[in-house]
Coordinates of C-alpha atoms and ligand atoms in Angstrom, one line a residue:
M1212 CA 116.3 153.4 -6.2
A1213 CA 114.1 156.6 -6.3
D1214 CA 111.0 154.5 -6.3
I1215 CA 111.6 152.8 -3.1
P1216 CA 110.6 155.2 -0.3
N1217 CA 113.5 155.9 2.2
A1218 CA 113.3 155.0 5.9
Q1219 CA 114.7 158.4 6.9
D1220 CA 112.3 160.4 4.9
P1221 CA 110.2 162.4 7.5
G1222 CA 106.6 160.8 8.0
V1223 CA 107.5 157.7 6.1
A1224 CA 109.3 155.6 8.8
G1225 CA 108.1 157.9 11.5
A1226 CA 111.6 158.5 12.8
Q1227 CA 110.9 162.3 12.9
G1228 CA 107.1 162.5 11.7
G1229 CA 104.7 160.8 14.3
A1230 CA 103.7 158.1 12.1
R1231 CA 100.5 156.4 13.0
V1232 CA 100.7 152.5 13.5
A1233 CA 97.6 150.4 14.2
L1234 CA 97.9 148.0 17.1
L1235 CA 95.1 145.6 17.4
T1236 CA 94.7 144.3 21.0
Q1237 CA 92.2 143.7 23.7
H1238 CA 94.7 142.6 26.3
G1239 CA 96.4 146.1 27.3
K1240 CA 99.5 145.9 25.3
E1241 CA 99.0 149.5 24.0
A1242 CA 99.9 150.9 27.4
L1243 CA 103.0 148.6 27.6
L1244 CA 104.2 149.7 24.0
A1245 CA 103.0 153.2 23.3
P1246 CA 105.5 155.1 25.4
L1247 CA 108.5 153.1 24.2
L1248 CA 107.6 153.5 20.5
A1249 CA 106.6 157.2 20.9
D1250 CA 109.9 157.9 22.6
S1251 CA 112.3 156.0 20.3
L1252 CA 110.6 156.2 17.1
G1253 CA 108.1 158.9 17.2
W1254 CA 105.3 156.4 16.3
V1255 CA 101.8 157.1 17.5
L1256 CA 100.0 153.9 18.2
A1257 CA 96.4 153.8 17.2
H1258 CA 94.7 151.2 19.4
V1259 CA 92.3 149.2 17.4
T1260 CA 89.3 147.5 18.9
G1261 CA 86.2 145.9 17.5
F1262 CA 87.7 142.5 16.7
D1263 CA 87.9 139.6 19.2
T1264 CA 91.5 138.4 18.8
D1265 CA 90.6 135.3 20.7
T1266 CA 89.1 134.0 17.6
L1267 CA 92.9 133.8 16.4
G1268 CA 93.7 131.6 19.3
T1269 CA 93.6 131.4 23.1
F1270 CA 96.0 130.3 25.7
T1271 CA 93.2 128.5 27.5
R1272 CA 92.9 126.1 24.4
E1273 CA 89.3 126.8 23.5
V1274 CA 90.6 128.1 20.2
P1275 CA 93.8 126.7 18.7
R1276 CA 96.0 129.1 17.2
P1277 CA 96.2 128.5 13.4
G1278 CA 99.7 128.4 12.0
S1279 CA 102.9 129.5 13.6
Q1280 CA 103.7 132.2 16.3
L1281 CA 104.9 134.6 13.4
E1282 CA 101.9 133.9 11.2
A1283 CA 99.5 134.6 14.2
A1284 CA 101.3 138.0 14.9
R1285 CA 101.2 139.0 11.2
A1286 CA 97.5 138.1 10.9
K1287 CA 96.7 140.5 13.9
A1288 CA 98.8 143.3 12.4
R1289 CA 96.9 143.1 9.0
K1290 CA 93.6 142.6 10.7
G1291 CA 94.5 146.0 12.5
M1292 CA 95.5 147.7 9.5
E1293 CA 92.4 146.4 7.6
L1294 CA 90.1 147.7 10.4
S1295 CA 91.7 151.1 10.9
G1296 CA 92.7 151.8 7.3
C1297 CA 96.3 152.3 8.5
P1298 CA 99.2 151.2 6.3
R1299 CA 101.3 150.2 9.3
G1300 CA 100.1 147.6 11.8
L1301 CA 101.9 146.2 14.8
A1302 CA 101.0 143.1 16.9
S1303 CA 102.4 140.8 19.2
E1304 CA 102.1 137.1 19.8
G1305 CA 103.3 135.0 22.6
A1306 CA 104.5 131.4 23.1
F1307 CA 105.0 129.3 26.3
V1308 CA 107.5 126.4 25.9
P1309 CA 110.0 124.6 28.3
D1310 CA 113.3 126.6 28.6
P1311 CA 115.7 125.8 25.8
A1312 CA 118.6 125.1 28.1
S1313 CA 117.4 122.6 30.6
G1314 CA 113.6 122.1 29.5
L1315 CA 112.6 122.1 33.2
F1316 CA 111.4 125.9 33.5
P1317 CA 108.6 127.5 31.8
W1318 CA 109.8 129.9 29.0
N1319 CA 108.1 132.8 27.3
I1320 CA 109.0 133.8 23.8
E1321 CA 107.4 137.2 22.5
L1322 CA 107.3 138.2 18.9
L1323 CA 106.4 141.8 17.9
V1324 CA 105.7 142.3 14.1
L1325 CA 105.7 145.6 12.3
V1326 CA 103.9 145.5 8.9
D1327 CA 104.7 148.6 6.9
D1328 CA 102.9 148.8 3.5
I1329 CA 104.3 152.2 2.8
L1330 CA 107.9 151.0 2.9
G1331 CA 107.2 147.3 1.9
V1332 CA 108.7 145.8 5.0
E1333 CA 108.0 143.6 7.8
V1334 CA 110.4 143.9 10.8
V1335 CA 110.2 141.4 14.0
G1336 CA 111.3 142.1 17.3
I1337 CA 111.9 139.1 19.6
A1338 CA 112.5 138.7 23.2
Q1339 CA 112.5 135.6 25.6
G1340 CA 112.9 134.8 29.3
L1341 CA 111.7 132.7 32.3
A1342 CA 107.9 132.7 32.4
C1343 CA 105.5 132.8 35.2
N1344 CA 103.2 129.6 34.1
Q1345 CA 102.1 127.3 36.7
T1346 CA 99.5 124.7 36.4
G1347 CA 98.3 121.9 38.7
V1348 CA 95.3 120.0 40.2
V1349 CA 94.3 120.3 43.8
A1350 CA 91.7 118.8 46.1
D1351 CA 91.4 121.6 48.8
W1352 CA 91.6 125.3 49.3
A1353 CA 94.8 125.0 51.3
A1354 CA 96.5 123.5 48.3
A1355 CA 95.0 125.9 45.9
E1356 CA 96.3 128.8 48.1
R1357 CA 99.8 127.2 47.9
L1358 CA 99.9 126.7 44.0
A1359 CA 98.3 130.1 43.6
L1360 CA 101.4 131.8 45.6
E1361 CA 103.7 129.7 43.7
A1362 CA 102.1 131.2 40.5
G1363 CA 102.7 134.7 41.7
F1364 CA 99.1 135.4 42.4
P1365 CA 97.5 137.8 42.7
T1366 CA 99.8 140.1 40.6
H1367 CA 99.8 137.2 38.1
W1368 CA 96.3 136.2 37.5
L1369 CA 94.8 132.7 37.4
V1370 CA 92.4 130.3 35.5
V1371 CA 90.2 127.7 37.3
R1372 CA 88.3 124.7 35.9
P1373 CA 86.8 121.8 37.5
N1374 CA 88.3 118.3 37.1
G1375 CA 91.3 119.1 34.6
E1376 CA 93.0 120.9 32.0
D1377 CA 90.6 119.9 29.3
D1378 CA 87.4 121.0 31.0
P1379 CA 85.7 123.4 29.1
R1380 CA 83.9 125.2 32.1
V1381 CA 86.6 127.8 32.3
I1382 CA 86.8 130.7 34.7
K1383 CA 89.5 133.5 33.6
G1384 CA 90.6 136.7 34.9
I1385 CA 90.8 135.8 38.6
A1386 CA 92.8 138.7 40.1
S1387 CA 91.9 138.6 43.8
W1388 CA 91.8 136.1 46.6
P1389 CA 88.0 136.4 47.3
A1390 CA 87.5 135.9 43.6
L1391 CA 89.8 132.9 43.6
R1392 CA 87.9 131.3 46.7
T1393 CA 84.6 131.9 44.7
A1394 CA 85.8 130.3 41.6
F1395 CA 87.5 127.4 43.5
E1396 CA 84.3 126.6 45.3
A1397 CA 82.1 126.8 42.1
A1398 CA 84.7 124.7 40.2
Q1399 CA 84.8 122.0 42.9
A1400 CA 81.1 122.0 43.0
Q1401 CA 80.9 121.1 39.4
S1402 CA 83.9 118.6 39.5
D1403 CA 83.3 115.0 39.5
G1404 CA 85.8 113.9 42.1
G1405 CA 86.3 117.2 43.9
L1406 CA 89.5 118.2 42.0
V1407 CA 90.1 121.6 40.7
W1408 CA 92.5 122.7 38.0
L1409 CA 94.4 125.9 38.4
E1410 CA 96.6 127.5 35.7
S1411 CA 98.3 130.8 35.0
D1412 CA 96.3 133.3 33.1
L1413 CA 98.7 134.1 30.2
R1414 CA 97.1 137.0 28.6
A1415 CA 99.1 140.1 28.4
M1416 CA 97.0 141.9 30.9
A1417 CA 97.2 139.1 33.4
N1418 CA 100.7 138.2 33.6
P1419 CA 103.5 141.0 34.5
S1420 CA 106.2 138.5 33.7
R1421 CA 105.0 138.5 30.1
Q1422 CA 104.5 142.3 30.1
A1423 CA 108.3 142.7 30.7
V1424 CA 109.2 140.4 27.9
I1425 CA 106.8 142.1 25.5
V1426 CA 108.4 145.3 26.4
Q1427 CA 111.9 143.6 25.8
A1428 CA 110.6 142.7 22.3
G1429 CA 109.6 146.3 21.8
H1430 CA 113.2 147.4 22.5
D1431 CA 114.5 144.7 20.0
L1432 CA 112.0 146.0 17.3
V1433 CA 113.4 149.5 17.8
R1434 CA 117.0 148.5 17.6
R1435 CA 116.2 146.5 14.2
W1436 CA 114.1 149.3 12.9
R1437 CA 116.9 151.8 13.4
S1438 CA 119.3 149.5 11.6
L1439 CA 119.0 150.6 7.9
C1440 CA 119.9 148.6 4.8
P1441 CA 123.0 150.2 3.2
V1442 CA 121.7 149.8 -0.3
C1443 CA 117.9 150.7 -0.1
A1444 CA 117.8 152.2 3.4
A1445 CA 114.9 150.0 4.6
P1446 CA 114.8 149.4 8.3
G1447 CA 115.3 146.0 9.6
F1448 CA 118.8 145.1 8.3
W1449 CA 120.0 142.4 10.6
P1450 CA 121.6 139.1 11.1
V1451 CA 119.7 136.2 9.8
A1452 CA 122.3 133.4 10.0
V1453 CA 125.5 132.4 11.6
V1454 CA 128.6 131.8 9.3
R1455 CA 130.8 129.1 10.3
G1456 CA 134.4 128.1 9.1
L1457 CA 136.7 129.8 11.4
P1458 CA 140.2 128.6 10.6
C1459 CA 142.1 126.4 12.8
A1460 CA 144.9 128.2 14.7
A1461 CA 147.3 125.3 14.0
C1462 CA 146.7 124.3 10.3
G1463 CA 144.2 127.1 8.9
T1464 CA 141.7 124.5 7.9
P1465 CA 138.2 125.9 8.2
T1466 CA 136.4 124.6 11.3
R1467 CA 132.5 124.6 12.3
E1468 CA 133.3 127.4 14.7
R1469 CA 131.6 130.6 14.1
Q1470 CA 133.4 133.2 12.3
G1471 CA 130.6 135.8 11.2
E1472 CA 127.1 136.6 10.7
L1473 CA 125.1 137.2 7.7
W1474 CA 123.1 140.1 7.5
A1475 CA 120.3 140.6 5.2
C1476 CA 117.9 143.3 4.1
V1477 CA 114.0 142.5 4.6
R1478 CA 113.3 144.4 1.4
C1479 CA 116.0 144.3 -1.3
T1480 CA 118.4 141.4 -1.9
H1481 CA 121.3 142.9 -0.2
T1482 CA 123.2 140.6 2.2
L1483 CA 126.5 141.4 4.0
E1484 CA 128.8 139.0 6.0
R1485 CA 130.1 140.5 9.1
A1486 CA 133.1 138.9 11.0
L1487 CA 132.4 138.4 14.8
T1488 CA 134.7 140.2 17.2
G1489 CA 136.7 138.1 19.4
A1490 CA 138.5 134.8 18.3
Q1491 CA 140.3 135.1 15.1
R1492 CA 141.5 131.4 15.0
A1493 CA 139.7 128.3 16.2
D1494 CA 141.2 126.2 18.9
P1495 CA 142.9 123.2 17.2
S1496 CA 140.7 120.7 19.4
R1497 CA 137.8 122.0 17.2
C1498 CA 139.5 121.1 14.0
D1499 CA 138.7 117.9 12.0
R1500 CA 142.2 117.7 10.6
C1501 CA 144.3 118.3 13.9
N1502 CA 141.8 116.4 16.1
P1503 CA 139.7 114.0 13.9
Ligands
ZN393 ZN1 143.9 122.2 12.4
ZN394 ZN1 117.8 146.8 1.0

C-alpha cells in the first residue's frame, strides 16, 4: 500500500495542510463553499475564472447540458484543474425536477464533485430539497407582480421573455422591481400577442433556496471525505447500495426488506456490508412464504 497516498498525510488530503482546490464558477459558489471547506477540511478554494461555464449548459435552455448531471460537474472540475494547474478540482451542478414523493412540487438536486488527482479519487456530495422554481405566462403587469411574489422575488431573481418559454430573446438576472417592470414592458412590446413569459433565474447567485442546497451538498461532501477506506485510507468510503434479505420473524426466510448497506471504496476494490440498526427481523406480512 506504500505507493498509494494516505488521506491523513498532511498536505495531501488537506485535512491539516491547507490544500488548494480549484473551483471553477462564475455564479458566486466560492462564497457559499469556501468558509465551510476551510473550517472543516482546511481547504483553500482557488476561484478559477476565465472560462464561460454557460458553454457547458444553461438553465435557460440556450445551451443544453451534454451528458448527465454528474458528468457535467466532473467536466467543470476538470476544466478548473486544467486552467489553474491545480491537481484538485471542485465543481457543482444543479438539476431541477418534480419532487420524488408527489411529483407536484419543484425539486432541486445538487451535486458537488471533488476530483483529486493526487489521491486518485472522486468524491461526490449530494443534497436535495424543495426548489423555488416558478414559471408562467402573463398578460399584464398585475399578473406579473403576483407571479413574481409567488416566485420569491426579488430575493430570488427572475428571467423574462416575450411570448413563451422557447423565445430566445431572454432577459436574465432581474433582481429589482424597477428592473422587472422595464423587462416586462420590453418583452411585452416584442411579444406577438402581448404575452410575457416569466421564470425563476436558477443560477446559484440568483436563487437563495438553491444556495442553501449547495451548502448542504458541501456538508455531505465533508462527511464523505472524512470517511476513510479501512484498507487504503482513501476518503469517500460510503454506502453505494442497499442490501435486502432481512429474515422473516416467523419462518426465517429472507425477505425483500432492507437488512444492510454495502459500503465501497472509491479507489480500491474494498467493500463492506454493514447491518442497519433497528429491525432485526422482518414482519411476516412482508414474507413471501408466510404471506404469499
Ligand atoms: Zn415467513
Ligand atoms: Zn480503499
